[in-house]
Amino acid sequence: MIHFNNTYSKLPDKFFEKVSPASFSEPELILFNEKLADSLGIHYQNKSDRELASIFSGQQILEGSEPLAMAYAGFQFGHPVAQLGDGRAHYLGEVNGFDLQLKGSGQTRFSRRGDGRSALGPVLREYIVSEAMHVLGVPTTRALCAVSTGEEVYRQYGPEPGGVFTRVADSHIRVGTFQYFMFQQDLDGIKTLLDYTIKRHYPELKESKSKAIDILKALTHKQSDLIAKWSSFGFIHGVMNTDNFSLAGITIDYGPCAFMDEFRFHKVFSSIDERGRYSFFNQTTIAKWNILRLADCLLPLIDENQEMAIKKVEEEVINLFDLFEYKRVESLSKKLGLNHDENLVHMFLTYLEKESLDFTLAFRNLSKEDDSFFPKTSEYNEFINLWKSKAPDTTELLNINPLYIPRNHQIQRAIDMAYEGDYSHFKKMIQVLENPFSDQDEYREFSLAPKEGQKVRQTFCGT
Ligand code: AMP
Ligand code: MG
């Protein structure tokens, strides 16, 4: 069914724990992403829903699959944790160069006090959001399958139905994976991981004489593209800890993430982000910080002399960091039909914040040149006059500024209904988000900003 061609499992044993997923009594299929399966060459056609549920909850281990939990460390909210690792996830193997991983599939050596399970809510949330991100053109892990386990898990507010999510990733290598070996002062481990990462994600660096510096530069390019895309859709990741920061430059580990409704520069949803470390506008700053944490791990490979190594990082990597702000301004300018106009972007966003306007709908209405949406304040008039004087190219704006994003209140509704056994809203939402740029009149509700009573003010890790 799946032709596995595994590379991670061939790394030294210290990279992981070989461990099987837990058993679940009644796994049931909720949704299987056939298009994604097709693109990966997975042959599911002769499998019943029951078999798919069994495979993608880890009950049936396919030939060639080598279940394991990856070791990693991380800085969580700035604080070092020498060992995290997959505490509720199982890598199954690689297909077509992508990792297949189950999430919520049971305990491992890295579970610490956790139960290794996932509630169904986070499974559905990750499914919806990661697929929406993909359609919007944002590099991301993908959703292959969602299964309910038939068991209850106990979370903050009591029992919830359990679920297992299958994701597909370019890889699960994180800055935290390097940090795991740094904390153990295992330079060999770092070297092995660096070579592996280059082979998998940066083959152009294979012959480089300065691999460690070059990968930091290459990652800076990838991550600055990624954060610029997040910014252009009002996406807030919520937990940009180094263990959730991908070496492949993809969005990974959807937890308390959210797309903004009303615009605020420093919007935060996550209940645990009390100081706004991972606020919307701080995401560029944090990405740079995370890249420097990778640099910490690589210093001994950059130069034997630590001072020299640091100097090289300053000159070659930190000097590139302006790319983060540059690309963010560029992607927001494009939403205005302009190339790079920091002043106009700032004027528009400041106006949105002041008037508490919906980020997505504001850009959409501007694209349609429908000014009925906008309160006619002096800031608005000033902006619109200056904007028009720049002769923006508005021809493509309806393909740049989406009408549909996965809104928090709709995700919440999909979860609430699913908890009552009704997956219709979840499935409808997935379908609507396949075409985020076209007006779909019958699905108008998904384009609307939340009413006062519908607003989701906080999101939770749900772990
Ligand atoms: P995350 O919130 O996904 O970034 O997870 C942070 C760390 O906590 C990772 O090491 C996870 O594997 C671990 N973790 C999260 N939830 C659970 C759980 N329910 N059981 C065991 N480990 C968990
Ligand atoms: Mg994580």
Coordinates of C-alpha atoms and ligand atoms in Angstrom, one line a residue:
M1 CA 0.0 0.0 0.0
I2 CA 2.8 2.4 0.9
H3 CA 6.3 2.0 -0.5
F4 CA 8.5 3.1 2.4
N5 CA 11.9 4.3 1.8
N6 CA 13.2 5.3 5.3
T7 CA 16.3 7.3 6.0
Y8 CA 15.8 8.7 9.6
S9 CA 15.4 5.2 11.0
K10 CA 18.9 4.5 9.6
L11 CA 20.5 7.2 11.8
P12 CA 22.3 6.1 15.0
D13 CA 20.1 4.7 17.7
K14 CA 20.6 7.8 19.9
F15 CA 18.4 9.8 17.5
F16 CA 15.2 8.0 18.5
E17 CA 13.5 5.3 20.4
K18 CA 12.0 2.5 18.4
V19 CA 8.5 2.1 19.9
S20 CA 5.1 0.9 18.7
P21 CA 1.9 2.9 18.8
A22 CA -0.6 2.2 21.5
S23 CA -3.6 0.0 20.9
F24 CA -7.1 1.5 20.6
S25 CA -10.2 -0.5 20.8
E26 CA -12.4 1.2 18.2
P27 CA -10.6 3.4 15.8
E28 CA -13.0 5.0 13.2
L29 CA -12.1 6.9 10.1
I30 CA -13.2 10.5 10.1
L31 CA -11.4 11.8 7.0
F32 CA -8.7 10.5 4.6
N33 CA -7.0 13.0 2.2
E34 CA -7.2 11.1 -1.0
K35 CA -5.6 13.8 -3.1
L36 CA -2.6 14.0 -0.9
A37 CA -2.4 10.2 -0.8
D38 CA -2.5 10.2 -4.6
S39 CA 0.3 12.7 -4.8
L40 CA 2.4 10.5 -2.5
G41 CA 1.7 7.4 -4.5
I42 CA -0.2 5.7 -1.6
H43 CA -2.5 3.0 -2.8
Y44 CA -5.5 3.1 -0.6
Q45 CA -8.2 2.2 -3.2
N46 CA -8.7 -1.3 -2.1
K47 CA -8.7 -0.5 1.6
S48 CA -11.9 -0.2 3.5
D49 CA -12.5 2.7 5.9
R50 CA -12.0 0.3 8.7
E51 CA -8.6 -0.7 7.4
L52 CA -7.6 2.9 6.9
A53 CA -8.6 3.7 10.5
S54 CA -6.6 0.7 11.7
I55 CA -3.5 1.7 9.7
F56 CA -3.7 5.4 10.6
S57 CA -4.2 4.9 14.3
G58 CA -1.2 2.6 14.4
Q59 CA -3.1 -0.7 15.0
Q60 CA -1.8 -2.3 11.8
I61 CA 1.9 -1.7 11.0
L62 CA 2.5 -1.9 7.3
E63 CA 5.5 -3.7 5.8
G64 CA 8.5 -1.4 5.6
S65 CA 7.2 0.9 8.4
E66 CA 9.6 1.4 11.3
P67 CA 7.7 3.2 14.1
L68 CA 9.9 5.4 16.3
A69 CA 9.7 8.4 18.5
M70 CA 12.3 11.1 17.7
A71 CA 14.6 12.6 20.3
Y72 CA 14.8 16.4 20.5
A73 CA 15.2 19.2 23.0
G74 CA 14.1 22.8 22.9
F75 CA 13.9 26.3 24.3
Q76 CA 10.4 26.7 25.5
F77 CA 9.4 30.4 26.0
G78 CA 13.1 31.1 26.1
H79 CA 13.9 28.4 28.7
P80 CA 16.2 25.4 27.9
V81 CA 14.7 21.9 28.2
A82 CA 17.4 19.3 27.5
Q83 CA 14.9 16.6 26.6
L84 CA 11.5 16.8 25.0
G85 CA 11.1 14.4 22.1
D86 CA 8.0 12.8 20.5
G87 CA 6.0 12.1 23.6
R88 CA 2.8 11.4 21.7
A89 CA 3.9 10.9 18.2
H90 CA 5.2 8.0 16.1
Y91 CA 7.1 8.4 12.9
L92 CA 6.0 5.5 10.7
G93 CA 8.6 5.9 7.9
E94 CA 9.1 7.9 4.7
V95 CA 7.3 7.9 1.5
N96 CA 8.5 9.8 -1.5
G97 CA 10.9 11.7 0.7
F98 CA 8.2 12.8 3.2
D99 CA 7.9 11.7 6.8
L100 CA 4.6 10.0 7.8
Q101 CA 3.9 10.6 11.4
L102 CA 1.0 9.7 13.8
K103 CA 0.1 12.1 16.5
G104 CA -1.8 11.1 19.6
S105 CA -0.7 7.5 19.1
G106 CA 0.5 6.7 22.6
Q107 CA 3.4 7.0 25.1
T108 CA 7.1 6.8 24.4
R109 CA 10.2 7.3 26.4
F110 CA 9.7 11.0 25.8
S111 CA 6.2 11.3 27.3
R112 CA 7.3 12.6 30.7
R113 CA 4.1 13.0 32.6
G114 CA 1.9 13.0 29.4
D115 CA -0.6 10.4 28.4
G116 CA 0.7 10.2 24.8
R117 CA -2.8 10.8 23.5
S118 CA -4.5 13.6 21.7
A119 CA -8.0 14.9 22.1
L120 CA -10.1 15.0 18.9
G121 CA -10.2 18.8 18.9
P122 CA -6.5 19.4 18.2
V123 CA -6.7 16.7 15.5
L124 CA -9.5 18.4 13.6
R125 CA -7.9 21.8 14.2
E126 CA -4.6 20.7 12.7
Y127 CA -6.3 19.0 9.8
I128 CA -8.3 22.2 8.9
V129 CA -5.5 24.7 9.4
S130 CA -2.6 22.8 7.8
E131 CA -4.6 22.0 4.7
A132 CA -5.8 25.6 4.5
M133 CA -2.2 26.8 4.8
H134 CA -1.2 24.5 2.0
V135 CA -3.9 25.9 -0.3
L136 CA -2.8 29.4 0.5
G137 CA 0.7 28.6 -0.6
V138 CA 2.3 28.5 2.8
P139 CA 4.9 25.7 3.3
T140 CA 3.5 23.4 5.9
T141 CA 3.1 19.8 7.1
R142 CA 0.0 18.3 5.5
A143 CA -3.0 16.3 6.8
L144 CA -3.3 12.8 5.6
C145 CA -5.9 11.3 8.0
A146 CA -8.0 11.9 11.0
V147 CA -9.2 9.0 13.1
S148 CA -11.3 8.9 16.3
T149 CA -10.1 6.3 18.8
G150 CA -13.3 5.5 20.6
E151 CA -11.5 6.3 23.9
E152 CA -11.7 9.3 26.2
V153 CA -8.8 11.4 27.1
Y154 CA -8.7 13.7 30.2
R155 CA -7.9 17.3 29.7
Q156 CA -8.3 20.6 31.5
Y157 CA -12.1 20.6 31.4
G158 CA -12.8 16.9 31.8
P159 CA -13.1 14.0 29.4
E160 CA -12.9 14.5 25.6
P161 CA -13.0 12.0 22.8
G162 CA -9.6 10.9 21.6
G163 CA -8.1 11.0 18.1
V164 CA -5.1 10.2 16.1
F165 CA -3.8 12.5 13.4
T166 CA -1.5 11.5 10.5
R167 CA 0.7 14.2 9.2
V168 CA 3.1 14.4 6.3
A169 CA 6.2 16.5 6.6
D170 CA 9.2 17.4 4.5
S171 CA 10.9 16.2 7.7
H172 CA 10.6 16.6 11.5
I173 CA 14.0 18.0 12.0
R174 CA 13.8 20.9 14.3
V175 CA 16.3 23.4 15.8
G176 CA 15.5 21.4 19.0
T177 CA 16.9 18.2 17.4
F178 CA 20.3 19.9 17.1
Q179 CA 19.9 21.2 20.6
Y180 CA 19.3 17.7 21.9
F181 CA 22.9 16.8 21.0
M182 CA 24.3 20.2 22.1
F183 CA 22.9 19.6 25.6
Q184 CA 24.6 16.2 25.6
Q185 CA 27.8 17.8 24.3
D186 CA 27.7 15.3 21.5
L187 CA 29.4 17.0 18.6
D188 CA 29.4 13.8 16.6
G189 CA 25.6 13.8 16.9
I190 CA 25.5 17.3 15.6
K191 CA 27.7 16.5 12.7
T192 CA 25.7 13.5 11.7
L193 CA 22.5 15.5 11.9
L194 CA 24.0 18.4 9.9
D195 CA 25.0 16.0 7.1
Y196 CA 21.6 14.4 7.2
T197 CA 19.8 17.7 7.0
I198 CA 21.9 18.9 4.1
K199 CA 21.3 15.7 2.2
R200 CA 17.6 15.9 2.8
H201 CA 16.9 19.7 2.5
Y202 CA 19.9 21.5 1.2
P203 CA 21.6 19.2 -1.3
E204 CA 23.2 22.3 -3.0
L205 CA 25.4 22.6 0.1
K206 CA 26.8 19.1 -0.2
E207 CA 30.2 20.3 -1.5
S208 CA 30.3 23.5 0.6
K209 CA 33.5 24.1 2.6
S210 CA 31.5 26.0 5.2
K211 CA 28.4 23.9 5.7
A212 CA 27.5 25.1 9.1
I213 CA 27.4 28.8 8.2
D214 CA 25.8 28.1 4.9
I215 CA 22.9 26.2 6.4
L216 CA 22.2 29.1 8.8
K217 CA 22.1 31.4 5.8
A218 CA 19.9 29.0 3.8
L219 CA 17.6 28.6 6.7
T220 CA 17.4 32.4 7.1
H221 CA 16.1 32.6 3.5
K222 CA 13.6 29.8 4.0
Q223 CA 12.2 31.0 7.3
S224 CA 12.0 34.6 6.3
D225 CA 9.9 33.5 3.3
L226 CA 7.7 31.5 5.6
I227 CA 7.1 34.2 8.2
A228 CA 6.4 36.7 5.4
K229 CA 3.6 34.3 4.2
W230 CA 2.3 33.8 7.7
S231 CA 2.2 37.6 8.1
S232 CA 0.3 38.1 4.9
F233 CA -2.6 35.9 6.0
G234 CA -2.7 37.0 9.6
F235 CA -1.4 33.7 10.9
I236 CA -0.1 33.4 14.4
H237 CA 1.7 30.2 15.2
G238 CA 1.5 30.6 19.0
V239 CA 4.4 28.5 20.2
M240 CA 7.5 29.2 18.2
N241 CA 9.7 27.3 20.6
T242 CA 12.9 26.0 19.1
D243 CA 11.4 22.5 19.1
N244 CA 8.6 23.7 16.8
F245 CA 11.0 25.4 14.4
S246 CA 11.7 23.4 11.3
L247 CA 15.0 23.0 9.4
A248 CA 13.0 22.5 6.3
G249 CA 11.4 25.9 6.6
I250 CA 7.8 24.6 7.0
T251 CA 5.1 25.4 9.5
I252 CA 5.1 22.6 12.0
D253 CA 3.3 21.7 15.2
Y254 CA 0.0 23.4 15.1
G255 CA -1.1 24.0 18.7
P256 CA -2.7 27.1 19.9
C257 CA -2.3 28.7 16.5
A258 CA -4.9 31.1 15.0
F259 CA -5.7 33.4 12.1
M260 CA -6.5 36.8 13.3
D261 CA -9.9 38.3 12.9
E262 CA -9.5 41.9 14.1
F263 CA -6.1 43.3 13.3
R264 CA -3.7 44.0 16.1
F265 CA 0.1 44.2 15.6
H266 CA 0.8 42.3 18.8
K267 CA -2.2 40.0 18.8
V268 CA -1.8 36.8 20.9
F269 CA -4.3 34.0 21.2
S270 CA -2.4 31.3 23.1
S271 CA -3.4 31.1 26.7
I272 CA 0.1 30.4 27.8
D273 CA 1.8 33.2 26.0
E274 CA 1.3 35.7 28.8
R275 CA 4.0 38.2 27.7
G276 CA 3.3 38.1 24.0
R277 CA 6.6 36.5 23.1
Y278 CA 5.0 34.9 20.1
S279 CA 2.6 37.7 19.1
F280 CA 1.8 38.4 15.5
F281 CA 4.4 41.0 14.9
N282 CA 7.1 39.4 17.1
Q283 CA 7.3 36.3 14.9
T284 CA 10.1 37.7 12.8
T285 CA 12.1 38.6 15.9
I286 CA 11.6 35.1 17.4
A287 CA 12.5 33.4 14.1
K288 CA 15.9 35.2 14.2
W289 CA 16.4 34.2 17.9
N290 CA 15.7 30.6 17.0
I291 CA 18.2 30.6 14.1
L292 CA 20.8 32.0 16.6
R293 CA 20.0 29.0 18.9
L294 CA 20.8 26.8 16.0
A295 CA 24.0 28.8 15.5
D296 CA 24.9 28.0 19.2
C297 CA 24.9 24.3 18.3
L298 CA 26.9 24.8 15.2
L299 CA 29.6 27.1 16.5
P300 CA 32.3 24.3 17.0
L301 CA 31.8 23.4 13.4
I302 CA 32.1 27.0 12.1
D303 CA 35.5 27.6 13.7
E304 CA 37.6 25.9 16.3
N305 CA 38.1 29.3 17.8
Q306 CA 34.8 30.3 19.4
E307 CA 35.4 34.1 19.0
M308 CA 36.1 33.6 15.3
A309 CA 33.0 31.4 15.0
I310 CA 30.8 34.1 16.6
K311 CA 32.3 36.7 14.4
K312 CA 31.5 34.7 11.3
V313 CA 27.9 34.3 12.5
E314 CA 27.6 38.0 13.0
E315 CA 29.1 38.9 9.6
E316 CA 27.4 36.3 7.5
V317 CA 24.2 35.4 9.2
I318 CA 23.1 38.3 11.4
N319 CA 23.8 40.6 8.5
L320 CA 21.1 38.7 6.5
F321 CA 18.5 39.1 9.2
D322 CA 17.0 42.2 7.7
L323 CA 15.5 39.9 5.2
F324 CA 12.8 39.0 7.8
E325 CA 11.4 42.5 7.9
Y326 CA 12.1 43.2 4.3
K327 CA 10.1 40.2 3.1
R328 CA 7.3 40.8 5.5
V329 CA 6.9 44.4 4.2
E330 CA 7.1 43.0 0.7
S331 CA 4.4 40.4 1.2
L332 CA 2.1 43.0 2.9
S333 CA 2.8 45.5 0.1
K334 CA 1.7 42.9 -2.5
K335 CA -1.6 42.7 -0.7
L336 CA -1.9 46.4 -1.6
G337 CA -0.8 45.8 -5.2
L338 CA 2.5 47.5 -4.5
N339 CA 6.1 46.2 -4.6
H340 CA 7.6 47.4 -1.4
D341 CA 6.0 50.3 0.5
E342 CA 6.6 50.2 4.2
N343 CA 4.9 53.5 4.8
L344 CA 1.6 52.5 3.1
V345 CA 1.6 49.1 4.8
H346 CA 2.1 50.8 8.1
M347 CA -0.6 53.4 7.5
F348 CA -3.1 50.8 6.5
L349 CA -2.4 48.4 9.4
T350 CA -2.4 51.2 11.9
Y351 CA -5.8 52.3 10.6
L352 CA -7.1 48.7 10.9
E353 CA -5.8 48.4 14.4
K354 CA -7.3 51.7 15.4
E355 CA -10.7 50.8 14.0
S356 CA -10.6 47.1 15.1
L357 CA -11.2 46.0 11.5
D358 CA -11.0 42.4 10.3
F359 CA -7.6 41.8 8.7
T360 CA -8.8 39.4 6.0
L361 CA -12.0 41.3 5.0
A362 CA -10.2 44.6 5.0
F363 CA -7.8 43.5 2.3
R364 CA -10.5 41.7 0.4
N365 CA -12.7 44.7 0.4
L366 CA -9.9 46.9 -0.7
S367 CA -9.2 44.5 -3.5
K368 CA -12.8 44.8 -4.6
E369 CA -12.6 48.6 -4.3
D370 CA -15.7 48.3 -2.0
D371 CA -15.3 51.2 0.4
S372 CA -18.5 50.6 2.2
F373 CA -16.6 48.3 4.6
F374 CA -14.3 51.1 5.8
P375 CA -15.1 53.8 8.4
K376 CA -14.3 57.1 6.7
T377 CA -11.9 58.5 9.2
S378 CA -9.1 61.0 8.4
E379 CA -6.6 58.1 8.5
Y380 CA -8.7 56.3 5.9
N381 CA -8.8 59.2 3.6
E382 CA -5.2 59.9 3.9
F383 CA -4.3 56.3 3.2
I384 CA -6.7 55.9 0.3
N385 CA -5.5 59.0 -1.4
L386 CA -1.8 58.2 -1.1
W387 CA -2.5 54.6 -2.1
K388 CA -4.3 55.6 -5.3
S389 CA -1.6 58.1 -6.1
K390 CA 0.9 55.2 -6.2
A391 CA -1.2 53.6 -9.0
P392 CA -1.3 50.1 -7.4
D393 CA -1.7 47.1 -9.6
T394 CA -5.1 45.8 -8.5
T395 CA -5.6 43.2 -11.2
E396 CA -4.3 40.3 -9.1
L397 CA -5.5 41.4 -5.7
L398 CA -8.5 39.0 -5.6
N399 CA -6.0 36.1 -6.0
I400 CA -3.7 37.4 -3.3
N401 CA -6.2 38.4 -0.6
P402 CA -8.4 35.4 0.3
L403 CA -12.0 35.6 1.3
Y404 CA -11.9 32.4 3.3
I405 CA -9.4 31.6 6.1
P406 CA -9.9 29.0 8.8
R407 CA -11.6 31.3 11.3
N408 CA -11.3 30.3 15.0
H409 CA -15.0 30.4 15.7
Q410 CA -15.8 28.1 12.8
I411 CA -13.0 25.7 13.8
Q412 CA -14.5 25.7 17.3
R413 CA -18.0 25.0 15.8
A414 CA -16.6 22.2 13.8
I415 CA -15.0 20.7 17.0
D416 CA -18.1 21.2 19.1
M417 CA -20.3 19.5 16.5
A418 CA -17.8 16.7 16.1
Y419 CA -17.9 16.1 19.8
E420 CA -21.7 15.5 19.3
G421 CA -20.8 13.0 16.6
D422 CA -21.5 15.3 13.7
Y423 CA -18.6 15.9 11.3
S424 CA -20.5 17.8 8.7
H425 CA -19.2 21.3 9.6
F426 CA -15.7 20.0 9.7
K427 CA -16.0 18.5 6.3
K428 CA -17.8 21.5 4.8
M429 CA -15.0 23.8 6.1
I430 CA -12.3 21.7 4.5
Q431 CA -14.2 21.9 1.3
V432 CA -14.7 25.7 1.4
L433 CA -11.1 26.3 2.2
E434 CA -10.0 24.4 -0.9
N435 CA -11.0 27.6 -2.8
P436 CA -10.1 30.5 -0.6
F437 CA -10.0 33.1 -3.3
S438 CA -13.4 32.5 -5.0
D439 CA -16.7 33.7 -3.8
Q440 CA -18.8 30.7 -2.8
D441 CA -22.2 32.2 -2.1
E442 CA -23.6 29.1 -0.5
Y443 CA -20.8 29.2 2.1
R444 CA -20.9 32.8 2.9
E445 CA -21.0 32.1 6.7
F446 CA -17.4 30.9 6.5
S447 CA -16.2 34.3 5.2
L448 CA -17.8 36.3 8.0
A449 CA -15.9 37.7 10.9
P450 CA -17.2 36.4 14.3
K451 CA -20.0 38.3 16.0
E452 CA -19.3 39.5 19.5
G453 CA -20.6 36.3 21.1
Q454 CA -18.8 34.0 18.7
K455 CA -15.3 35.4 19.2
V456 CA -12.6 33.0 20.3
R457 CA -10.3 35.0 22.6
Q458 CA -7.9 32.3 23.6
T459 CA -6.5 29.1 22.2
F460 CA -5.0 26.3 24.0
C461 CA -2.3 23.7 23.4
G462 CA -4.8 21.0 24.1
T463 CA -2.1 18.6 25.1
Ligands
AMP1 P1 4.1 20.6 21.6 O1 3.1 21.3 22.4 O2 3.5 19.7 20.6 O3 5.2 21.5 21.1 O4 4.8 19.6 22.6 C1 5.8 19.9 23.5 C2 6.4 18.6 24.1 O5 5.4 18.0 25.0 C3 6.7 17.5 23.1 O6 7.8 16.8 23.6 C4 5.5 16.6 23.1 O7 5.8 15.3 22.6 C5 5.1 16.6 24.5 N1 3.7 16.3 24.7 C6 2.6 17.1 24.4 N2 1.5 16.5 24.7 C7 1.8 15.3 25.2 C8 1.0 14.2 25.7 N3 -0.4 14.3 25.7 N4 1.6 13.1 26.1 C9 3.0 13.1 26.1 N5 3.7 14.1 25.7 C10 3.2 15.2 25.2
MG2 MG 6.1 20.5 19.3

